[in-house]
Amino acid sequence: MPKDYLDAVRQAGQTVNPLFAFLGMVVETIEPDRAVLRLPFRPELIQGGGVVAGGILAALLDETMAHAVLGGNKPGHKTTTVNLSVSYLRPAGPGADLTCEARVVKRGGRVLFVEAEARSGDAEAARATASFLLLA
C-alpha cells in the first residue's frame, strides 16, 4: 500500500478510507505488522438488544488486521482478506469506545496470518484470526 495512503488515513477528517469516515474509526498506530484502531462510541452502533452489533466488531477487527498487514507491506503491495474468524467473548455495551489491536503472526511469501483483540473499555469483547493474501 502506498505510503501516501498510510499517511493520509492517519489524519483527522481523512477521505481515503470511506468506511473509516462512515463508522468514525480513528487510527491510533500503524507500524510494520502492528496496528491499533479506535472506534468512538456512538448510539448508532447499538443493535436492538442494546449492545454493539457483532458486525461492527467484525469490521473493526478486520480493518485493524488489514492495516497491520499494510503497515509492513512493501511499496505497491496490496492485500485482501481471505479468511476471518471472530469469537465474541462478551457484549460490548453502550458508552465505551472500542479499541482494537492487531499483529501479524506470520508473514509468508503470499499469505499472512494475523490476530486481533477488540476491547470495550477494559474488557475484551472479541478476538479474531484471519488470513490475508498479498497482491503485487
PDB file of N, CA, C and O in Angstrom, residues 1 3-4 8-9 30-31 67 69 99 104 124 128 131:
ATOM      1  N   MET A   1       0.870  -1.175   0.000  1.00  0.00           N
ATOM      2  CA  MET A   1       0.000   0.000   0.000  1.00  0.00           C
ATOM      3  C   MET A   1       0.902   1.218   0.000  1.00  0.00           C
ATOM      4  O   MET A   1       1.892   1.252   0.704  1.00  0.00           O
ATOM      5  N   LYS A   3       2.696   4.613   0.717  1.00  0.00           N
ATOM      6  CA  LYS A   3       2.960   5.393   1.920  1.00  0.00           C
ATOM      7  C   LYS A   3       1.991   6.565   2.004  1.00  0.00           C
ATOM      8  O   LYS A   3       1.558   6.936   3.094  1.00  0.00           O
ATOM      9  N   ASP A   4       1.617   7.121   0.850  1.00  0.00           N
ATOM     10  CA  ASP A   4       0.677   8.250   0.828  1.00  0.00           C
ATOM     11  C   ASP A   4      -0.645   7.879   1.504  1.00  0.00           C
ATOM     12  O   ASP A   4      -1.215   8.668   2.252  1.00  0.00           O
ATOM     13  N   ALA A   8      -2.169   9.492   4.877  1.00  0.00           N
ATOM     14  CA  ALA A   8      -3.464  10.171   4.786  1.00  0.00           C
ATOM     15  C   ALA A   8      -4.496   9.590   5.745  1.00  0.00           C
ATOM     16  O   ALA A   8      -5.267  10.337   6.356  1.00  0.00           O
ATOM     17  N   VAL A   9      -4.537   8.257   5.904  1.00  0.00           N
ATOM     18  CA  VAL A   9      -5.568   7.627   6.735  1.00  0.00           C
ATOM     19  C   VAL A   9      -5.390   7.974   8.211  1.00  0.00           C
ATOM     20  O   VAL A   9      -6.334   7.894   8.989  1.00  0.00           O
ATOM     21  N   ILE A  30      -0.174   2.715  13.318  1.00  0.00           N
ATOM     22  CA  ILE A  30       0.095   1.766  12.232  1.00  0.00           C
ATOM     23  C   ILE A  30       1.608   1.714  12.105  1.00  0.00           C
ATOM     24  O   ILE A  30       2.260   2.729  11.882  1.00  0.00           O
ATOM     25  N   GLU A  31       2.136   0.519  12.293  1.00  0.00           N
ATOM     26  CA  GLU A  31       3.576   0.307  12.151  1.00  0.00           C
ATOM     27  C   GLU A  31       3.744  -1.044  11.478  1.00  0.00           C
ATOM     28  O   GLU A  31       2.760  -1.769  11.290  1.00  0.00           O
ATOM     29  N   HIS A  67      -4.757  -3.261   8.350  1.00  0.00           N
ATOM     30  CA  HIS A  67      -3.801  -2.162   8.460  1.00  0.00           C
ATOM     31  C   HIS A  67      -2.495  -2.598   9.129  1.00  0.00           C
ATOM     32  O   HIS A  67      -1.439  -2.025   8.848  1.00  0.00           O
ATOM     33  N   VAL A  69      -1.207  -5.475   8.412  1.00  0.00           N
ATOM     34  CA  VAL A  69      -0.565  -6.036   7.224  1.00  0.00           C
ATOM     35  C   VAL A  69      -0.015  -4.912   6.343  1.00  0.00           C
ATOM     36  O   VAL A  69       1.152  -4.930   5.938  1.00  0.00           O
ATOM     37  N   THR A  99     -11.545  -0.339  21.223  1.00  0.00           N
ATOM     38  CA  THR A  99     -10.155  -0.264  20.790  1.00  0.00           C
ATOM     39  C   THR A  99      -9.746  -1.634  20.306  1.00  0.00           C
ATOM     40  O   THR A  99     -10.071  -2.647  20.934  1.00  0.00           O
ATOM     41  N   VAL A 104       0.604  -9.100  13.040  1.00  0.00           N
ATOM     42  CA  VAL A 104       0.885 -10.175  12.093  1.00  0.00           C
ATOM     43  C   VAL A 104       1.659 -11.249  12.843  1.00  0.00           C
ATOM     44  O   VAL A 104       2.696 -10.972  13.441  1.00  0.00           O
ATOM     45  N   GLU A 124     -12.148  -7.331  27.246  1.00  0.00           N
ATOM     46  CA  GLU A 124     -12.016  -7.879  25.902  1.00  0.00           C
ATOM     47  C   GLU A 124     -13.396  -8.337  25.432  1.00  0.00           C
ATOM     48  O   GLU A 124     -14.057  -9.139  26.076  1.00  0.00           O
ATOM     49  N   ALA A 128     -10.130 -12.192  17.062  1.00  0.00           N
ATOM     50  CA  ALA A 128     -10.223 -12.718  15.694  1.00  0.00           C
ATOM     51  C   ALA A 128      -8.872 -13.191  15.199  1.00  0.00           C
ATOM     52  O   ALA A 128      -7.825 -12.720  15.642  1.00  0.00           O
ATOM     53  N   SER A 131      -6.552 -14.706   7.685  1.00  0.00           N
ATOM     54  CA  SER A 131      -5.509 -14.901   6.687  1.00  0.00           C
ATOM     55  C   SER A 131      -5.692 -13.825   5.633  1.00  0.00           C
ATOM     56  O   SER A 131      -6.820 -13.498   5.255  1.00  0.00           O
TER      57      SER A 131
END
